[in-house]
XYZ file of N, CA and C in Angstrom:
546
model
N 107.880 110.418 134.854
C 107.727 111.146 136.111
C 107.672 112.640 135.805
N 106.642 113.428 136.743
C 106.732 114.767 136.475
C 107.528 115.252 137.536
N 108.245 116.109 137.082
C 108.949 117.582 138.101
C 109.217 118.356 137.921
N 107.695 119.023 137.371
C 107.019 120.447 137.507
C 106.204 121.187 137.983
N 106.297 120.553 139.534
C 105.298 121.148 140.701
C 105.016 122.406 140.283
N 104.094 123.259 141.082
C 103.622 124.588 141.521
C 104.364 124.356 142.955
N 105.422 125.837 142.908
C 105.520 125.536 144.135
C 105.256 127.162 144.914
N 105.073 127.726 145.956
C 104.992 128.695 146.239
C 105.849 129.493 147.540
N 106.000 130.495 147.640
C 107.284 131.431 148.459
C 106.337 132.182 148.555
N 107.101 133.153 150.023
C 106.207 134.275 150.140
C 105.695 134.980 149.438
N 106.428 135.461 148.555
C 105.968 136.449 147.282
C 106.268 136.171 146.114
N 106.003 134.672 145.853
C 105.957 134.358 144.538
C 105.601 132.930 144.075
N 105.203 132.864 142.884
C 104.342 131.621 142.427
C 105.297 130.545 141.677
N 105.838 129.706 141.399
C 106.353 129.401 140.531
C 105.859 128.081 140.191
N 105.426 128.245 139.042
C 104.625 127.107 138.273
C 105.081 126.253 136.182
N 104.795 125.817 136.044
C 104.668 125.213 134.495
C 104.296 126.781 133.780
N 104.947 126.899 132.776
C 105.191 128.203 131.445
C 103.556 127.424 130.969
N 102.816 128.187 130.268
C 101.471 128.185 129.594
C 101.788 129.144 128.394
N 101.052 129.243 127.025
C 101.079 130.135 126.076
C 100.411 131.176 126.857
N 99.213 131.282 128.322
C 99.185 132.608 128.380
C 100.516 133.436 129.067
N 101.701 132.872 129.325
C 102.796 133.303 129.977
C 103.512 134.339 128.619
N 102.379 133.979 127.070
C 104.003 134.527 126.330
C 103.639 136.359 125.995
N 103.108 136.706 126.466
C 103.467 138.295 126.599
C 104.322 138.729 127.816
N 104.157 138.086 128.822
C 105.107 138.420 130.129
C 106.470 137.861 129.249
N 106.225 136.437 129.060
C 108.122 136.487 128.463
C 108.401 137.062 127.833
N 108.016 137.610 126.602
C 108.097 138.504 125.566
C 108.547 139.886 126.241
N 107.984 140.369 126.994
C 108.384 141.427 127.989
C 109.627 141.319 128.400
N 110.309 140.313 129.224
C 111.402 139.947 129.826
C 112.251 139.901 128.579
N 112.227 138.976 127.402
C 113.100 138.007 126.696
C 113.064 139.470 125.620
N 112.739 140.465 125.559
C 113.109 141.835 124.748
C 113.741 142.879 124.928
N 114.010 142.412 126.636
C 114.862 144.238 126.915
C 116.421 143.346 126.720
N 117.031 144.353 126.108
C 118.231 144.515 125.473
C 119.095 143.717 127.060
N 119.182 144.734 128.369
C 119.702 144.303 129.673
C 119.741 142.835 130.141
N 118.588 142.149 129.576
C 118.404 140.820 130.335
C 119.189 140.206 129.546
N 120.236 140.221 128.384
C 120.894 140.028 127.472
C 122.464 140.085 127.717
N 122.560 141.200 128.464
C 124.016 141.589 128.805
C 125.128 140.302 128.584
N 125.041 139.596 129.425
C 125.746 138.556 129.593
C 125.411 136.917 128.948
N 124.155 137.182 128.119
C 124.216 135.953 127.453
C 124.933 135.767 126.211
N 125.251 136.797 125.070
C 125.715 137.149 124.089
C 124.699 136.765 123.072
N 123.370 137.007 123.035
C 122.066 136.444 122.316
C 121.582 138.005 122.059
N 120.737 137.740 120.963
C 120.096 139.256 120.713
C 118.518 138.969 121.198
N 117.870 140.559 121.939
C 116.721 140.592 122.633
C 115.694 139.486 121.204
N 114.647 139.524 121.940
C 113.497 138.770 121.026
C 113.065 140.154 120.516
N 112.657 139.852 119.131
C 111.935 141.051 118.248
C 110.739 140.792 118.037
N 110.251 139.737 118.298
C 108.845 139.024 117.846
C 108.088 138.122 119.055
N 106.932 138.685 119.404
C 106.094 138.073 120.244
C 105.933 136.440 119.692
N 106.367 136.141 118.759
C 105.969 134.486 118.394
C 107.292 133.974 118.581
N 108.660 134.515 118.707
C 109.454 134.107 119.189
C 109.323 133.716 120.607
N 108.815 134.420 121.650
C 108.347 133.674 122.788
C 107.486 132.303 122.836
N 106.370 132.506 121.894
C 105.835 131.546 122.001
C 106.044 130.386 121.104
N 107.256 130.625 120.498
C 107.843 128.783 120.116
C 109.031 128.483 121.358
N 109.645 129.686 122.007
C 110.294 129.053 123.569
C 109.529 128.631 124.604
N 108.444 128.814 124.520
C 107.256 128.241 125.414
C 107.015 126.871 125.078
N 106.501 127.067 124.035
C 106.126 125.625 123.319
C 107.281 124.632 123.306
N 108.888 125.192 123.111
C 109.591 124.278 122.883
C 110.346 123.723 124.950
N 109.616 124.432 126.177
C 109.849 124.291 126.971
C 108.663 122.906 127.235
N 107.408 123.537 126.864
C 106.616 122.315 127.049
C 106.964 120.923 126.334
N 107.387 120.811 125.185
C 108.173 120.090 125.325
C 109.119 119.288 126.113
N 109.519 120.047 126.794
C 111.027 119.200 127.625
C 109.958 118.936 129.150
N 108.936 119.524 128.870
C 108.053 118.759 130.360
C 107.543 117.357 129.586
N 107.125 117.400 128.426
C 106.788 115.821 127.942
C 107.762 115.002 128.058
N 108.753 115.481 127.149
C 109.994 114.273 127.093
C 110.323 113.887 128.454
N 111.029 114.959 129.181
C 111.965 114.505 130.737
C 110.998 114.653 131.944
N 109.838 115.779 131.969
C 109.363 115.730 133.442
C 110.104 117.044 133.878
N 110.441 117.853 132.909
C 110.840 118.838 133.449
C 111.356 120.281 132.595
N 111.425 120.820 133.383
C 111.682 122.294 132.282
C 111.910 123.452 132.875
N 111.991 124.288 132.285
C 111.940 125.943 133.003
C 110.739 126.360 133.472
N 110.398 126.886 135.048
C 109.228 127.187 134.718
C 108.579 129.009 135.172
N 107.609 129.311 135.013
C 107.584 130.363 135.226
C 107.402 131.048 136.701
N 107.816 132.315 136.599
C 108.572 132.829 138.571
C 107.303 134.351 138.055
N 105.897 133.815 139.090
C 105.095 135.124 139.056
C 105.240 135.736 140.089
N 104.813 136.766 140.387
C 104.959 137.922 141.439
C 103.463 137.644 142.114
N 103.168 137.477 142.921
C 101.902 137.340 143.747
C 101.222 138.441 143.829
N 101.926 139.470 144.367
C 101.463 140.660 144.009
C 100.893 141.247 143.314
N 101.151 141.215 142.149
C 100.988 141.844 141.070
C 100.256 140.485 140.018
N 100.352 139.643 140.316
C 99.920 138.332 139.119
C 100.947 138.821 138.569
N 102.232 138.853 138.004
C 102.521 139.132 136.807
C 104.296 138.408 136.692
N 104.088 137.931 135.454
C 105.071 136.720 135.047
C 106.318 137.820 135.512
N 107.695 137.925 135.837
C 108.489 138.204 136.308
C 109.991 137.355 135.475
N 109.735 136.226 135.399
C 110.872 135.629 134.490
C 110.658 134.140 134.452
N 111.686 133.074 134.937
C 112.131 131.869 134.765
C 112.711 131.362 135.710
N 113.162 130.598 136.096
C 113.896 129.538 136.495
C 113.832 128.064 136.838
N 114.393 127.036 137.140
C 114.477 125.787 137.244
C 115.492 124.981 136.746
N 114.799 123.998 136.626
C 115.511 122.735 135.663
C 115.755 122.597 133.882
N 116.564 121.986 133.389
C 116.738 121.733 132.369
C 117.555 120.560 131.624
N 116.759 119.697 131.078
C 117.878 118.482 131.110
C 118.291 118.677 129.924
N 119.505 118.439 129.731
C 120.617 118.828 128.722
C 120.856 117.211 128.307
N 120.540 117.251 126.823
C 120.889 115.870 126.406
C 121.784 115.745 125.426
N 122.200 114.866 125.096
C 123.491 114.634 124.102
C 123.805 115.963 123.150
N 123.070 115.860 122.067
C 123.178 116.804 121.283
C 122.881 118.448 121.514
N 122.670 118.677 122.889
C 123.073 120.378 123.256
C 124.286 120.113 124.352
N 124.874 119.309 124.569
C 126.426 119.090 125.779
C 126.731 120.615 126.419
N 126.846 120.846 127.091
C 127.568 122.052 127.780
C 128.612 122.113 128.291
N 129.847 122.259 127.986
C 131.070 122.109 128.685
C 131.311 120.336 128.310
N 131.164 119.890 127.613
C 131.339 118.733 126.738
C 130.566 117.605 127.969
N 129.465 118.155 128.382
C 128.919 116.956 129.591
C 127.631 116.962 128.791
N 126.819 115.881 128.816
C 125.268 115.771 128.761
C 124.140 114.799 129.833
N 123.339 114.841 129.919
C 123.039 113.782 130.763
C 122.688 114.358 131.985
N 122.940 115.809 132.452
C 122.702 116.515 133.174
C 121.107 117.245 133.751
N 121.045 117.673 134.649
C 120.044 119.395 134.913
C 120.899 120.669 135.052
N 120.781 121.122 133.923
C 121.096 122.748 134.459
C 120.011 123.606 134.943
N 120.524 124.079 135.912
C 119.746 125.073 136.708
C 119.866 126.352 136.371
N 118.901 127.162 135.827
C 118.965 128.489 135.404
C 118.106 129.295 135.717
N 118.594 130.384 135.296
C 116.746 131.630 135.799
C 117.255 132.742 134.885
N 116.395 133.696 134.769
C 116.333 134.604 133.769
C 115.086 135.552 134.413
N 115.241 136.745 134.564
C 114.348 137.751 135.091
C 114.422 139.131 134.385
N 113.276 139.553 134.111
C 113.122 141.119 133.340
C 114.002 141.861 134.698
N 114.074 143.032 133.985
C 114.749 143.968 134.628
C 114.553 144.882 135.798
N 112.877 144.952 135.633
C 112.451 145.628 136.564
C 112.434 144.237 138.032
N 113.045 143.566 137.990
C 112.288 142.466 139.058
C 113.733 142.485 139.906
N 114.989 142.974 139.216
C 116.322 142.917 139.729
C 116.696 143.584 140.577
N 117.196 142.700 141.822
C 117.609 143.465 142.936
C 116.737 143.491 144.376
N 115.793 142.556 143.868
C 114.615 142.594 145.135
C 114.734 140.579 145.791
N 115.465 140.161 145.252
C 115.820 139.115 145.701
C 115.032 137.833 145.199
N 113.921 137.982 144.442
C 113.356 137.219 144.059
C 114.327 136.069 143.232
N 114.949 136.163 142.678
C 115.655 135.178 142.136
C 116.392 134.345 143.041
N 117.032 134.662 144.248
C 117.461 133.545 145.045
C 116.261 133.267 145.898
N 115.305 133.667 145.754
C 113.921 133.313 146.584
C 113.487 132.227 145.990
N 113.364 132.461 144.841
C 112.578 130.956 143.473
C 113.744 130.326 143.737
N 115.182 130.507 143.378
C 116.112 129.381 143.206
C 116.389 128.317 144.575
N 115.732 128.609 145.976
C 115.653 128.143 147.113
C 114.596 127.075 147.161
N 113.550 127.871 146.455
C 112.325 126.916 146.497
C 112.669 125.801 145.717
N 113.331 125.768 144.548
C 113.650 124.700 143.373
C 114.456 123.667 144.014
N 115.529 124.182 144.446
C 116.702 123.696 145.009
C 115.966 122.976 146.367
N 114.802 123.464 147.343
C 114.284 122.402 148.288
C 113.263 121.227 147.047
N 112.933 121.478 146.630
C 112.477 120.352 145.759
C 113.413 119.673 145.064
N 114.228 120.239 144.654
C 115.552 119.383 144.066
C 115.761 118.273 145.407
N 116.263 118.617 146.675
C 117.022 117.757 147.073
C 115.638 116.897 148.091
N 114.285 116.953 147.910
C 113.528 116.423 148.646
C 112.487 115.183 147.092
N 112.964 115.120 146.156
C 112.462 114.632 144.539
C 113.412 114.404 143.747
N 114.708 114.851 143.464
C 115.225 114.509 142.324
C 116.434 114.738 142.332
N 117.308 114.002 143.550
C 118.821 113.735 143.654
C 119.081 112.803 142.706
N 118.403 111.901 141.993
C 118.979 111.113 141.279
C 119.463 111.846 139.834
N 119.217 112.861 139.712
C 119.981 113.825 138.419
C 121.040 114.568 139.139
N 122.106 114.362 138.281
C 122.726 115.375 138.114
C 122.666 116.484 138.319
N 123.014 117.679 138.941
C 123.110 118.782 138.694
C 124.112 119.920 138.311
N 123.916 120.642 137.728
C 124.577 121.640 137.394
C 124.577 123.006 136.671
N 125.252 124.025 136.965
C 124.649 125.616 136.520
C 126.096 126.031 135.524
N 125.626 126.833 135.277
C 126.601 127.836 134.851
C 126.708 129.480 134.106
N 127.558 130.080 134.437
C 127.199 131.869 134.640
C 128.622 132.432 133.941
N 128.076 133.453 133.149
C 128.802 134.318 132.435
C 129.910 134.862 134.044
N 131.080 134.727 133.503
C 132.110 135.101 134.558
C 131.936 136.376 134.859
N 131.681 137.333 134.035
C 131.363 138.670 135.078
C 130.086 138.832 135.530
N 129.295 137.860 135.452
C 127.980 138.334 135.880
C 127.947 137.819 137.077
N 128.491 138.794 138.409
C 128.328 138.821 139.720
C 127.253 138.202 140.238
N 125.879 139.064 139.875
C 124.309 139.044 140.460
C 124.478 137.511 140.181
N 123.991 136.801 139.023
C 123.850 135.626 138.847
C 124.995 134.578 139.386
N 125.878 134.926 140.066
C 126.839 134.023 140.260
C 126.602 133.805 141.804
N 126.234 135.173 142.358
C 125.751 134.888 144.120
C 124.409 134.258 144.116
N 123.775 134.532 143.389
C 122.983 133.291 143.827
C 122.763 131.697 143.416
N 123.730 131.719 142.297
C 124.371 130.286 142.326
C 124.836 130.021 143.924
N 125.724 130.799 144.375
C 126.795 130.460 145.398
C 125.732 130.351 147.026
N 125.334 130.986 147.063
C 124.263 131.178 147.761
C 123.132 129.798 147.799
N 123.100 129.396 147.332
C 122.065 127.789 146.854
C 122.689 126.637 147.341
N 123.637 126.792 147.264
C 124.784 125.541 147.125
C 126.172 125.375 145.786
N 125.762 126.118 145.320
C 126.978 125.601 143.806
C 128.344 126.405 144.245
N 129.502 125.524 143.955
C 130.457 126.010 143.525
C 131.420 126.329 142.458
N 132.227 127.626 141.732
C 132.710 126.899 140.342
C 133.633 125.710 140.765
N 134.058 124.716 139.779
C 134.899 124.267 139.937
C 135.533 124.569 138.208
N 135.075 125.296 137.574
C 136.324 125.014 136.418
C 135.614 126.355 135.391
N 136.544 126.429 134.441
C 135.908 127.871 133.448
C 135.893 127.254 132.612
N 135.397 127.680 131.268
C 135.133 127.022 129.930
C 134.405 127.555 129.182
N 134.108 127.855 127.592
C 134.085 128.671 126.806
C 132.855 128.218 126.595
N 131.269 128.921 126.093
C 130.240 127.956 126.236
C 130.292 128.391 124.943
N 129.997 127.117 124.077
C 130.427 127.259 122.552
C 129.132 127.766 121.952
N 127.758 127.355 122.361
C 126.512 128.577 121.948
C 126.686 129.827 121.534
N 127.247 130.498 122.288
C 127.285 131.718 122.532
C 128.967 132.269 122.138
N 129.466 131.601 122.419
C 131.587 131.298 122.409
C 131.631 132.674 123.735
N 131.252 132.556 124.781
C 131.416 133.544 126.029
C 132.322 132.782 127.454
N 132.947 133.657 127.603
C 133.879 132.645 129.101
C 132.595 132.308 130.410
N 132.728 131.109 130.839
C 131.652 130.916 131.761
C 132.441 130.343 132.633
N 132.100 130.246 133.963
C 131.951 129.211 135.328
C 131.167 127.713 135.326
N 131.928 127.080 135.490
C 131.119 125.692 135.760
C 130.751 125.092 136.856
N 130.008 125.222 137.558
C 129.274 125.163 139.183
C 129.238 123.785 139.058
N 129.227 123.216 140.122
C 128.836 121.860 141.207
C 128.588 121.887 142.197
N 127.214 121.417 142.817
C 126.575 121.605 143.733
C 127.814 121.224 144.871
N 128.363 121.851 146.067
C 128.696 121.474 147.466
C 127.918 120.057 148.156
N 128.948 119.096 148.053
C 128.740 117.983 148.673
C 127.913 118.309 150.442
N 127.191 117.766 150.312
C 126.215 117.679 152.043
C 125.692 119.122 151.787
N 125.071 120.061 150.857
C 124.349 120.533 151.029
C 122.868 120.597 151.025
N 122.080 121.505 151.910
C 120.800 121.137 151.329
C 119.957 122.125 152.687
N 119.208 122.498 152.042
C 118.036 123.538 152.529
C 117.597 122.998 153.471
């Protein structure tokens, strides 16, 4: 099964990542800021984007799903990420697998204009109108406010903290609010 619609919002596109997406990510996935809170170092290399591309298309073959890309209508121009991600045995997060984590990631200049709980609305109505039968779940660097309201804002709540051993950074562990839904 696929579930990697195109789906669209007022002012924005969000569709399947393509290799022509990897200079826009490359853009995003290099400023030092979009980094703050992951504990990862910026990308130094434009081909580093494009094996995270490639290794996203991937996870649309295997599961039907993946990260996908959040364009600006306006402008055509790639802006960041968000969606789904199925987490399988051997990457566990908080010792769970079997899951979707829900994530997003946006360059810097795109912050603060709301687009990220704009895409994460659109996902989240396709989530609960296609693919309640997964699992869901997020999770956010504990001081990172911005990213945590619009977890909260969607539906998620934390219910627990925990050290995300990737990175070894304190995080929140969200669960969607029972009877929610767009």
């Amino acid at each position: 099964m696929n579930y990697t619609p195109i789906l669209e919002t007022d002012r924005l596109i969000i569709r399947p990542m393509t290799l022509d997406d990897v200079e826009g990510h490359f853009s995003m996935d290099s400023q030092p800021e979009v980094h703050t809170y992951l504990r990862a170092e910026p990308l130094q290399k434009i081909e580093e984007s494009k094996k995270m591309i490639e290794s996203i298309q991937i996870q649309y073959k295997n599961f039907g799903v993946g990260r996908v890309a959040v364009i600006e209508k306006e402008s055509g121009e790639f802006i960041g990420w968000t969606g789904f991600k199925f987490i399988e045995e051997k990457e566990a997060i908080n010792n769970q697998f079997g899951f979707l984590d829900f994530g997003y990631r946006y360059k810097k200049e795109a912050w603060g204009k709301g687009y990220a709980t704009e895409a994460a609305k659109a996902c989240m109505d396709y989530y609960w109108k296609e693919m309640t039968h997964f699992k869901l779940n997020a999770l956010t660097h504990i001081e990172n406010k911005a990213s945590r309201n619009v977890l909260e804002k969607i539906g998620f709540e934390v219910t627990e903290t925990f050290i995300f051993d990737l990175w070894e950074i304190d995080c929140f562990w969200y669960e969607l609010k029972s009877g929610i839904k767009f």
